[in-house]
Every structure is written in structure tokens, then in C-alpha cells.
Coordinates of C-alpha atoms and ligand atoms in Angstrom, one line a residue:
A87 CA 14.7 29.2 -21.8
R88 CA 16.5 32.1 -23.5
M89 CA 15.9 33.7 -26.8
T90 CA 19.1 33.5 -28.8
K91 CA 19.2 36.5 -31.0
A92 CA 17.2 39.6 -31.9
S93 CA 17.3 42.2 -34.6
L94 CA 19.0 45.4 -35.5
V95 CA 16.1 46.6 -37.5
P96 CA 12.7 48.2 -36.7
P97 CA 10.0 45.7 -36.1
V98 CA 8.7 44.1 -39.3
T99 CA 5.1 42.5 -39.6
R100 CA 6.0 38.9 -40.2
K101 CA 3.4 36.3 -40.9
Y102 CA 3.7 32.7 -39.6
E103 CA 2.0 29.4 -40.3
V104 CA 0.2 28.3 -37.1
I105 CA 1.5 24.8 -35.8
E106 CA 0.3 22.9 -32.8
K107 CA 3.3 20.8 -32.0
Y108 CA 7.1 20.9 -32.4
L109 CA 8.3 20.2 -36.1
I110 CA 11.7 18.5 -36.1
V111 CA 13.9 19.8 -39.0
A112 CA 16.8 17.3 -38.9
D113 CA 18.0 14.2 -37.1
E114 CA 14.5 13.3 -36.0
E115 CA 15.3 10.4 -33.8
E116 CA 18.3 12.2 -32.2
V117 CA 16.3 15.3 -31.4
Q118 CA 13.4 13.3 -30.0
R119 CA 15.9 11.6 -27.8
K120 CA 17.2 15.0 -26.6
M121 CA 13.5 16.2 -25.9
R122 CA 12.7 13.1 -23.9
V123 CA 12.4 13.3 -20.1
A124 CA 14.4 10.9 -17.9
L125 CA 13.5 11.6 -14.2
P126 CA 16.2 10.7 -11.8
D127 CA 15.5 7.6 -9.7
D128 CA 15.3 9.6 -6.5
Y129 CA 13.2 12.3 -8.2
S130 CA 11.0 13.1 -5.0
E131 CA 14.1 13.4 -2.7
K132 CA 15.9 15.6 -5.2
L133 CA 13.0 17.8 -5.6
L134 CA 12.8 18.3 -1.9
S135 CA 16.5 19.0 -1.7
Q136 CA 16.0 21.6 -4.5
K137 CA 13.3 23.2 -2.5
N138 CA 15.6 23.3 0.7
G139 CA 18.4 24.8 -1.5
T140 CA 20.8 21.8 -1.0
E141 CA 20.5 20.5 -4.6
N142 CA 22.8 22.2 -7.1
L143 CA 21.4 20.8 -10.4
E144 CA 18.2 21.9 -11.7
I145 CA 15.6 19.1 -11.4
P146 CA 13.0 18.7 -14.2
E147 CA 9.8 20.5 -13.5
V148 CA 6.9 18.0 -14.2
K149 CA 3.6 19.7 -15.1
D150 CA 0.3 18.1 -16.2
Y151 CA -0.9 18.9 -19.7
Q152 CA -2.9 22.2 -19.7
R153 CA -5.0 23.9 -22.4
R154 CA -3.5 27.0 -23.9
K155 CA -5.2 30.3 -23.9
V156 CA -7.2 30.8 -27.0
P157 CA -6.1 33.4 -29.5
G158 CA -8.7 36.0 -30.5
D159 CA -10.6 35.2 -27.3
E160 CA -8.5 35.0 -24.1
V161 CA -5.6 36.7 -25.7
L162 CA -5.2 39.1 -28.6
E163 CA -2.3 39.5 -31.0
Q164 CA -2.1 43.2 -31.7
E165 CA 0.2 46.2 -32.4
V166 CA 2.0 47.1 -29.2
Y167 CA 3.9 50.2 -28.2
G168 CA 6.3 51.0 -25.3
I169 CA 8.5 53.6 -23.8
D170 CA 12.2 53.7 -23.3
P171 CA 13.9 54.5 -20.0
Y172 CA 14.5 58.1 -21.0
T173 CA 10.7 58.7 -21.5
H174 CA 10.0 56.8 -18.3
N175 CA 12.1 59.4 -16.4
L176 CA 10.5 62.4 -18.3
L177 CA 7.1 61.1 -17.2
R178 CA 8.2 60.8 -13.6
D179 CA 9.7 64.3 -13.7
I180 CA 6.4 65.8 -14.6
M181 CA 4.2 64.2 -12.1
P182 CA 3.0 67.1 -9.9
A183 CA 4.6 67.4 -6.5
D184 CA 1.2 68.4 -4.9
V185 CA -0.4 65.0 -5.5
S186 CA 1.0 62.8 -2.8
L187 CA 2.4 59.7 -4.4
S188 CA 5.0 57.2 -3.3
S189 CA 7.7 56.2 -5.8
A190 CA 5.8 52.9 -6.1
D191 CA 2.6 54.6 -7.1
K192 CA 4.4 56.6 -9.8
H193 CA 5.9 53.4 -11.3
T194 CA 2.5 51.6 -11.1
F195 CA 0.9 54.6 -12.9
I196 CA 3.4 54.3 -15.8
E197 CA 3.6 50.4 -16.0
E198 CA 0.0 49.7 -15.5
L199 CA -2.3 52.6 -16.3
L200 CA -0.4 54.3 -18.9
L201 CA 0.9 51.2 -20.9
N202 CA -2.3 49.4 -20.7
T203 CA -4.2 52.6 -22.0
L204 CA -1.6 53.1 -24.7
N205 CA -2.1 49.6 -26.0
K206 CA -5.8 49.9 -26.0
Q207 CA -5.5 53.1 -28.1
V208 CA -3.1 51.6 -30.7
R209 CA -5.0 48.2 -31.0
D210 CA -6.9 49.5 -34.1
F211 CA -3.7 49.8 -36.0
T212 CA -3.4 46.1 -36.1
G213 CA -3.5 44.9 -39.6
S214 CA -4.2 48.3 -41.0
G215 CA -1.0 48.4 -42.9
N216 CA -0.6 52.0 -41.7
T217 CA 1.1 51.8 -38.4
P218 CA 3.1 54.7 -37.2
M219 CA 6.6 54.1 -35.7
V220 CA 5.8 56.7 -32.8
Y221 CA 2.6 57.5 -31.0
P222 CA 2.0 60.6 -28.8
L223 CA 1.4 60.1 -25.0
K224 CA -0.8 63.1 -24.7
P225 CA -4.1 61.3 -25.7
V226 CA -3.2 58.4 -23.5
I227 CA -2.9 60.6 -20.4
E228 CA -6.1 62.4 -21.5
E229 CA -8.0 59.2 -21.6
I230 CA -6.8 58.1 -18.2
Q231 CA -7.8 61.6 -16.8
K232 CA -11.3 61.3 -18.3
S233 CA -11.9 57.8 -16.8
A234 CA -10.5 58.8 -13.5
E235 CA -13.0 61.6 -13.3
E236 CA -15.8 59.3 -14.4
S237 CA -14.9 56.9 -11.6
G238 CA -14.4 59.6 -9.0
D239 CA -10.7 58.9 -8.7
R240 CA -9.7 62.5 -8.1
R241 CA -6.1 61.9 -7.2
T242 CA -5.4 60.3 -10.6
A243 CA -7.3 62.9 -12.5
K244 CA -5.4 65.6 -10.7
M245 CA -2.1 64.0 -11.5
C246 CA -3.0 63.6 -15.2
L247 CA -4.0 67.3 -15.3
G248 CA -0.7 68.3 -13.8
M249 CA 1.2 66.1 -16.3
L250 CA -0.6 67.5 -19.2
K251 CA 0.1 71.0 -18.1
A252 CA 3.8 70.2 -17.7
M253 CA 3.9 68.6 -21.1
R254 CA 2.5 71.9 -22.7
S255 CA 5.0 74.0 -20.9
R256 CA 8.0 71.8 -22.2
P257 CA 7.3 71.6 -25.8
E258 CA 11.0 70.8 -26.5
H259 CA 10.5 67.3 -25.0
N260 CA 9.2 64.5 -26.9
Y261 CA 6.5 62.5 -24.9
V262 CA 6.0 59.7 -27.3
A263 CA 5.8 55.8 -27.4
Y264 CA 7.6 53.6 -29.9
R265 CA 6.3 50.7 -31.9
K266 CA 7.4 47.2 -30.8
G267 CA 5.6 45.4 -33.7
L268 CA 2.9 42.9 -32.8
G269 CA 2.6 41.6 -29.2
V270 CA 0.1 39.6 -27.1
V271 CA -2.4 41.2 -24.7
C272 CA -4.6 39.5 -22.1
N273 CA -8.2 39.7 -23.2
K274 CA -9.8 37.7 -20.5
K275 CA -12.4 39.3 -18.1
G276 CA -11.0 39.0 -14.7
G277 CA -7.5 38.5 -16.2
F278 CA -5.1 35.5 -15.5
G279 CA -4.2 34.1 -12.2
M280 CA -0.6 33.4 -10.8
D281 CA 1.4 30.4 -12.3
D282 CA -1.3 30.1 -15.0
F283 CA -0.4 28.4 -18.2
V284 CA -0.5 30.7 -21.3
I285 CA 1.0 28.7 -24.2
E286 CA 3.8 26.4 -25.5
F287 CA 6.4 28.1 -27.5
F288 CA 6.3 25.9 -30.6
G289 CA 8.5 26.2 -33.7
E290 CA 10.8 24.2 -35.9
V291 CA 13.4 22.3 -34.0
Y292 CA 17.1 22.1 -34.9
P293 CA 20.0 20.2 -33.4
S294 CA 22.8 22.5 -32.6
W295 CA 25.1 21.6 -35.5
R296 CA 22.2 22.1 -38.1
W297 CA 21.2 25.3 -36.5
Y298 CA 24.7 26.8 -36.7
E299 CA 25.1 25.5 -40.3
K300 CA 21.9 27.5 -41.2
Q301 CA 23.2 30.7 -39.3
D302 CA 26.5 30.5 -41.1
G303 CA 24.7 30.4 -44.4
I304 CA 22.6 33.4 -43.4
K305 CA 25.7 35.3 -42.2
H306 CA 27.4 34.5 -45.6
I307 CA 24.5 36.0 -47.5
Q308 CA 24.4 39.0 -45.3
N309 CA 28.1 39.7 -45.7
N310 CA 27.5 39.7 -49.5
S311 CA 24.7 42.0 -49.7
E312 CA 23.5 45.3 -48.6
D313 CA 20.4 43.8 -46.9
Q314 CA 19.7 44.5 -43.2
A315 CA 20.0 41.6 -40.7
P316 CA 16.7 39.6 -40.6
E317 CA 14.8 39.4 -37.4
F318 CA 15.2 36.2 -35.3
Y319 CA 12.7 34.3 -33.4
N320 CA 14.4 31.5 -31.9
I321 CA 14.8 30.1 -28.4
M322 CA 16.9 27.5 -26.8
L323 CA 15.3 24.5 -25.2
E324 CA 17.8 23.2 -22.6
R325 CA 17.3 19.9 -20.8
P326 CA 17.7 20.5 -17.0
K327 CA 21.0 19.4 -15.6
G328 CA 19.3 17.3 -13.1
D329 CA 17.7 15.0 -15.7
R330 CA 18.9 11.4 -15.3
D331 CA 20.5 11.6 -18.8
G332 CA 21.8 15.1 -18.2
Y333 CA 22.0 18.4 -20.0
D334 CA 21.7 19.0 -23.7
L335 CA 19.9 21.5 -25.9
V336 CA 18.1 22.0 -29.1
F337 CA 17.0 25.3 -30.9
V338 CA 13.4 26.1 -31.6
D339 CA 13.0 28.5 -34.5
A340 CA 9.6 30.3 -34.6
M341 CA 10.3 32.4 -37.6
H342 CA 8.0 30.8 -40.1
K343 CA 6.1 28.1 -38.3
A344 CA 5.0 29.1 -34.8
N345 CA 2.1 30.2 -32.6
Y346 CA 1.5 33.3 -30.9
A347 CA 4.2 32.7 -28.1
S348 CA 6.6 34.0 -30.8
R349 CA 4.8 37.4 -30.7
I350 CA 5.4 37.9 -27.1
C351 CA 7.6 40.9 -26.3
H352 CA 10.4 41.2 -23.7
S353 CA 10.1 43.0 -20.4
C354 CA 12.8 43.6 -17.9
N355 CA 10.0 43.2 -15.3
P356 CA 7.9 40.5 -17.0
N357 CA 4.6 39.1 -16.0
C358 CA 5.4 35.5 -17.4
E359 CA 8.4 33.3 -17.8
A360 CA 9.2 31.0 -20.7
K361 CA 10.6 27.7 -19.0
V362 CA 11.3 24.2 -19.9
T363 CA 8.8 21.8 -18.4
A364 CA 8.3 18.1 -18.6
V365 CA 4.8 17.3 -19.9
D366 CA 3.7 13.7 -20.8
G367 CA 7.4 12.6 -20.8
Q368 CA 8.6 15.4 -23.3
Y369 CA 10.4 18.6 -22.6
Q370 CA 8.6 21.7 -23.9
I371 CA 8.9 25.4 -23.5
G372 CA 5.9 26.7 -21.8
V373 CA 4.9 30.4 -21.1
Y374 CA 3.6 30.6 -17.5
T375 CA 2.5 33.7 -15.6
V376 CA 4.6 34.8 -12.7
R377 CA 2.0 37.2 -11.1
P378 CA -1.7 37.9 -11.9
I379 CA -2.3 39.7 -15.2
A380 CA -5.1 42.1 -15.7
E381 CA -7.4 42.2 -18.7
G382 CA -5.7 44.7 -21.2
E383 CA -2.1 44.1 -19.9
E384 CA 0.6 43.0 -22.4
I385 CA 2.0 39.6 -21.8
T386 CA 5.7 39.6 -21.6
F387 CA 8.6 37.5 -20.5
D388 CA 12.3 38.2 -20.0
Y389 CA 14.2 37.1 -23.3
N390 CA 17.4 36.4 -21.2
S391 CA 19.0 37.0 -24.4
V392 CA 22.8 37.6 -24.7
T393 CA 24.9 39.2 -27.5
E394 CA 28.7 39.6 -27.9
S395 CA 28.2 42.6 -30.1
K396 CA 28.2 46.1 -28.5
E397 CA 26.5 47.4 -31.7
E398 CA 23.5 44.9 -31.3
H399 CA 23.3 45.6 -27.6
E400 CA 23.0 49.3 -28.2
A401 CA 20.6 49.0 -31.1
S402 CA 18.1 46.8 -29.3
V403 CA 16.6 49.6 -27.2
C404 CA 14.1 48.2 -24.7
L405 CA 10.7 49.7 -24.7
C406 CA 9.3 47.6 -21.8
G407 CA 8.8 50.9 -19.8
S408 CA 9.5 49.2 -16.5
Q409 CA 11.2 50.9 -13.6
V410 CA 13.9 48.2 -13.6
C411 CA 14.4 48.4 -17.5
R412 CA 18.0 47.5 -18.3
G413 CA 17.9 49.8 -21.5
S414 CA 18.4 46.9 -24.0
Y415 CA 16.5 43.7 -24.5
L416 CA 19.9 42.1 -25.3
N417 CA 22.4 41.5 -22.5
F418 CA 25.9 42.3 -23.4
S419 CA 28.5 39.7 -22.6
G420 CA 31.4 40.9 -24.8
E421 CA 33.8 42.5 -22.6
G422 CA 34.8 43.4 -19.1
A423 CA 35.7 41.0 -16.4
F424 CA 34.0 38.0 -17.8
E425 CA 37.0 37.0 -19.9
K426 CA 39.6 37.7 -17.3
V427 CA 40.1 34.2 -15.7
L428 CA 39.8 32.7 -19.2
M429 CA 42.7 34.9 -20.6
E430 CA 45.0 34.4 -17.6
F431 CA 44.6 30.7 -17.0
H432 CA 43.3 29.1 -20.2
G433 CA 45.5 30.4 -23.0
V434 CA 46.6 28.6 -26.1
L435 CA 49.2 26.5 -24.3
D436 CA 46.8 25.4 -21.6
R437 CA 44.2 24.4 -24.1
H438 CA 46.7 22.4 -26.2
S439 CA 48.2 20.7 -23.1
L440 CA 44.7 19.7 -21.9
L441 CA 43.8 18.2 -25.4
L442 CA 47.1 16.2 -25.6
Q443 CA 46.6 14.8 -22.1
A444 CA 43.1 13.7 -23.1
C445 CA 44.2 12.2 -26.3
E446 CA 47.2 10.3 -24.5
A447 CA 44.8 8.9 -21.9
N448 CA 42.1 8.1 -24.6
T449 CA 39.9 6.7 -21.9
V450 CA 37.5 8.1 -19.3
S451 CA 38.5 7.9 -15.8
Q452 CA 36.3 7.6 -12.7
Q453 CA 37.2 11.2 -11.8
D454 CA 36.2 12.5 -15.2
L455 CA 32.7 10.8 -14.8
I456 CA 32.3 12.4 -11.4
D457 CA 33.3 15.9 -12.7
L458 CA 31.1 15.6 -15.8
G459 CA 28.1 14.6 -13.5
R460 CA 28.8 17.6 -11.3
A461 CA 28.3 19.8 -14.4
G462 CA 25.1 17.9 -15.4
L463 CA 26.7 16.3 -18.4
G464 CA 25.5 12.8 -18.9
T465 CA 24.6 10.2 -21.6
C466 CA 22.3 12.4 -23.6
L467 CA 25.2 14.6 -24.7
L468 CA 28.2 12.2 -24.4
A469 CA 27.1 8.8 -25.5
G470 CA 28.8 7.7 -28.6
L471 CA 31.7 10.0 -28.4
P472 CA 35.2 8.7 -28.5
G473 CA 37.1 8.3 -25.0
W474 CA 39.6 11.2 -25.7
L475 CA 36.8 13.6 -26.4
V476 CA 34.8 12.7 -23.2
A477 CA 38.2 12.9 -21.3
Y478 CA 38.9 16.4 -22.9
T479 CA 35.4 17.5 -22.0
A480 CA 36.0 16.5 -18.4
Q481 CA 39.2 18.7 -18.5
L482 CA 37.3 21.7 -19.8
V483 CA 34.6 21.2 -17.2
R484 CA 37.3 21.3 -14.5
F485 CA 38.5 24.5 -15.9
I486 CA 34.9 25.9 -16.0
F487 CA 34.5 25.1 -12.3
F488 CA 37.9 26.7 -11.5
E489 CA 36.9 29.8 -13.3
R490 CA 33.4 29.8 -11.4
Q491 CA 35.3 30.0 -8.2
K492 CA 37.7 32.8 -9.3
L493 CA 35.3 34.9 -11.3
P494 CA 33.1 36.5 -8.7
N495 CA 36.0 38.4 -7.3
E496 CA 37.1 39.7 -10.7
I497 CA 33.5 40.7 -11.6
F498 CA 33.0 42.4 -8.2
K499 CA 36.4 44.4 -8.6
H500 CA 35.4 45.4 -12.2
N501 CA 31.8 46.5 -11.3
M502 CA 33.0 48.4 -8.4
E503 CA 35.5 50.4 -10.4
E504 CA 32.9 51.2 -13.0
K505 CA 30.2 52.2 -10.3
R506 CA 32.6 54.4 -8.3
Q507 CA 32.7 56.7 -11.2
F508 CA 29.0 57.5 -10.9
F509 CA 27.8 56.4 -7.4
T510 CA 28.9 57.1 -3.9
D511 CA 26.4 54.9 -2.1
I512 CA 27.1 51.3 -3.2
N513 CA 25.5 48.4 -1.4
M514 CA 28.5 45.9 -1.1
D515 CA 26.3 42.9 -0.3
S516 CA 24.2 43.4 -3.3
E517 CA 27.3 43.9 -5.5
R518 CA 28.8 40.6 -4.2
N519 CA 25.6 38.9 -4.8
D520 CA 25.3 40.4 -8.4
A521 CA 28.9 39.0 -9.1
E522 CA 28.0 35.5 -8.0
V523 CA 24.9 35.6 -10.3
Q524 CA 26.9 36.9 -13.3
A525 CA 29.7 34.3 -12.6
E526 CA 27.0 31.5 -12.7
G527 CA 25.6 33.0 -15.9
V528 CA 29.1 32.6 -17.4
L529 CA 29.4 29.0 -16.2
N530 CA 26.1 28.3 -17.9
S531 CA 27.0 30.0 -21.1
R532 CA 30.4 28.0 -21.1
L533 CA 28.5 24.8 -20.8
Q534 CA 26.1 25.8 -23.6
H535 CA 29.1 26.6 -26.0
L536 CA 30.7 23.3 -25.0
T537 CA 27.4 21.6 -25.9
H538 CA 27.2 23.2 -29.2
T539 CA 30.8 22.3 -30.1
L540 CA 30.2 18.6 -29.0
D541 CA 27.1 18.5 -31.1
K542 CA 29.0 19.7 -34.1
V543 CA 32.0 17.5 -33.6
G544 CA 29.8 14.5 -32.6
N545 CA 28.6 14.5 -36.2
Y546 CA 32.0 13.2 -37.4
F547 CA 31.7 10.0 -35.4
Ligands
LIG744 C1 10.1 37.5 -30.6 S1 9.7 39.0 -31.5 C2 8.2 39.6 -30.7 C3 7.2 39.8 -31.7 C4 7.4 40.8 -32.7 N1 7.1 42.1 -32.1 C5 6.4 40.7 -33.9 O1 5.9 41.6 -34.5 O2 6.4 39.4 -34.4 C6 11.0 40.0 -31.0 C7 11.0 41.4 -31.7 O3 10.1 42.1 -31.2 C8 10.5 43.5 -30.8 N2 10.6 43.6 -29.3 C9 10.2 42.7 -28.4 N3 10.3 43.1 -27.1 C10 10.7 44.5 -27.3 C11 11.1 45.4 -26.3 N4 11.0 45.2 -24.9 N5 11.5 46.6 -26.7 C12 11.5 46.8 -28.0 N6 11.2 45.9 -29.1 C13 10.9 44.7 -28.6 C14 11.9 43.6 -31.4 O4 11.8 44.1 -32.7 C15 12.4 42.2 -31.4 O5 13.3 41.8 -32.4

């Protein structure tokens, strides 16, 4: 599941009405159909092939119903703060050399001790109406030092003393954390285990066409006013491509009606994932832990969110504080090699030619069905559409597969050119692997866009 937009504005404290199930906003029957699970007939065999890596299409993940963690008891919604990559590096820089610490130890200190203590200190701001945008890190390190001394952890205490001394001698640097708004923190003694269920991501559910109609309305108002962009709290619920009836998607908007899942912040090294699971015959988005979580640790998942706007990408500074932080909680998809194959092989003439061929045929061939099936597009998305449109979709799917083959090389070349400007030691295997992953991301996003368009066009028939 991926968050679909985020804001350019500093965090606002929004209130929401708590709901305990999905609320469908339009086309109730249609949306229910899109959220219904259809397991493939040979589900067990496919599941096995997926585990062995021989199945390409993602198979539905069936889970038993599980109780969600109780807010105010097992988890807390509270003010949370974080640090940007610059501050992360500043802190690493002032760790004293005479305390023998591995690189991993240094990161653990920042990502676990420092962030957990920080969020403990700022908890009381919650609901006070008087929450600062920045918070100094000095009292955080002082508290860690004090408790390390009390528990006899001399190494940590010594490190804190060294850091505090360095902070005093470099007054020109700003050792501060920044506000992320409200977040969710584990409050259970002993913490949570691995692959533990936290909560469903509930909200109001929109079919694609209705969602975009609403977004167009919002954009129209924004264009005509001086107001800043509002915050967005929505996530896409995508049917797995290996479902018997195939891929499709709906939008879950948790802006006004939601639960605490909508408060969970992004991390580039998250302790949870938000994934689509099949529970009691229905698809839902569930937040599950991906590693054990300690009491006091903030609950996070990777938003996997993409923007085509460089401005948005740059404005969404990520405060997750992790060693692998990508710097922004919105991935940028706007330029570079991603468009190269599209520009070269799928220009205006090609697009029109494919459309004319599909209209002339006006029927769906056996090959079309095979290619659509390879992409995971089935009756859920295509039933009820005219023959020419299904045939045209098959033409586009063939282009998407063609692009998928060509793209890794283009992305690899582009990334190497960029990296050679800054690095001499480049791991080619990992670069090739990254290019494959990025090309797969482009394929998925093309299929998503195609699905949105078919949903909009489908409304005319
Ligand atoms: C889904 S909301 C999370 C809950 C939100 N903090 C609240 O108060 O309701 C997404 C917003 O939280 C903030 N946020 C989440 N993760 C962040 C991160 N890693 N760094 C900075 N801000 C973050 C951003 O303002 C973003 O638009």
C-alpha cells in the first residue's frame, strides 16, 4: 500500500472522527466488488511458487482476523519529533573518538536511544496547544547520560559527556529536532513482537474516478486562492495482481474519518509495513510490524509515496533520523531516465496508431487475454468495457512490458553518470539491481495510471 500525497505545509493538528470499518463514499456495490477477495483455484500451489520465487504475480496474503492494538493503552497518539539527515551527520561527527563504537553502534544510539528519549521528553506537549516547531537535543543527551550513569553503562555515559562537550564548543551548529505533528508510539511493556498486527488503515473509500474528481475540485480552489495546500491522508488499496479476478484499486482517505493508523509517520527504515491482506474474504490495509518494537519506540512505515513535483519532493524533508534516510518522505519520479523509453518508442503517432488498430479490431483476441493476464489485469477491472477498449489496454500492456525490458539499461546508464560525479567506488551489481527495482516501480506505476484511466473512462459505458 502506498500513501498517495503529502503536504508542503508544516504539520497541522487535525482532528478526525474515529471509525471502525471502511466507509464507502460512492458506487457502493462496485467498490465492495473491488474489495472482495477471489483466491485463485490453485492458491496453495501458487503460494508455494511465490515462496520459491517462480511466481511473478503477487498472490493474496490471507490473514486471520486479529484484534487491533488499543489506543491510550498499548499505543499512544502523541506529539513526535525527528531529525533530518544533516543533524544525523552532525551528531555522528561529535561522537568522541576515544569511546570505541562501531558504525552500527553509532546509528543504534541515534535511532533508538536518542529518538526514543526525545519522544518521551516531548510527550507532554500533546494537546497543550503550545507545541514548538523545534526542540533542542541537549536535554535529550543529558537524560540519556543520567540514566546510563544510574544503570552503570559507563560507555554510553562517557559518549554523552563527549557529545555535550563538543556541542558547547561548536555553538554555531544547531543541534535540534523538528516537529512531525502527531505520531504513534508503542506503549506496551515488553513491546511488540515481529509480524504483529497493529491496526487496520481505515478511512472513506473512493473509486478512482470519484477520487480524481474530488482532487480536481481541490486543485481548482487552490489555484483560485492564496491558501496553502491542505494535508493529505490517503493511501491506495491495490488488489494483488495474483487475485483470480485480477488487479484493481480504490483510494482510502483518512483525512476526516479515520483511526490512529492515519497518524503513523513515515520512516525510510520503518518498523512496520502497511500492506494489503485478505481478511474474512475482504481486502484491507493492515499495519504489521516487520521487526520487534520496544516500549517507547515510534511506530512507522514507509509511505512509498511518489510525486512528480520537484518542489514537493524538496519541501517534504524527512525527519525519520535513520541511517538510510532518503532525505524526503516523497520519492521523486518526475525526470531522468524513467521517461526515456516512453519518449522514444511511444510518441503521439504510436499512441494513435495503437488506438486505431484496437478500434478497427473492436474485439479481444486470445493473445490480448494472455497479455492482460500476464499483467494481472482481469475481470475486476475489465468486465463491462467495450471490446476496442480492452484491446487497446492489451496494446498498452504490451508497450509496458517492452519498456520494462529496455528501461533497466537506461536507468543504469543515467544513475552511473550521476554517481560518477560524486563517487569513485561504485558497486556495479548493486547499481544493476537498483535499476531493475526502479524499472519494476515504473511498470507498477504505469499499470496504476492505466487503472485510474480505465475507471474514469468506464463510467461512460
Ligand atoms: C499521514 S500524516 C501523519 C500524521 C500527522 N503527523 C498528524 O499529525 O496527523 C503525514 C504527515 O505527517 C508528517 N510526517 C510524517 N512522516 C514524516 C517524516 N518522516 N518527516 C517529516 N514529517 C513527517 C508530514 O507533515 C506529513 O504530511
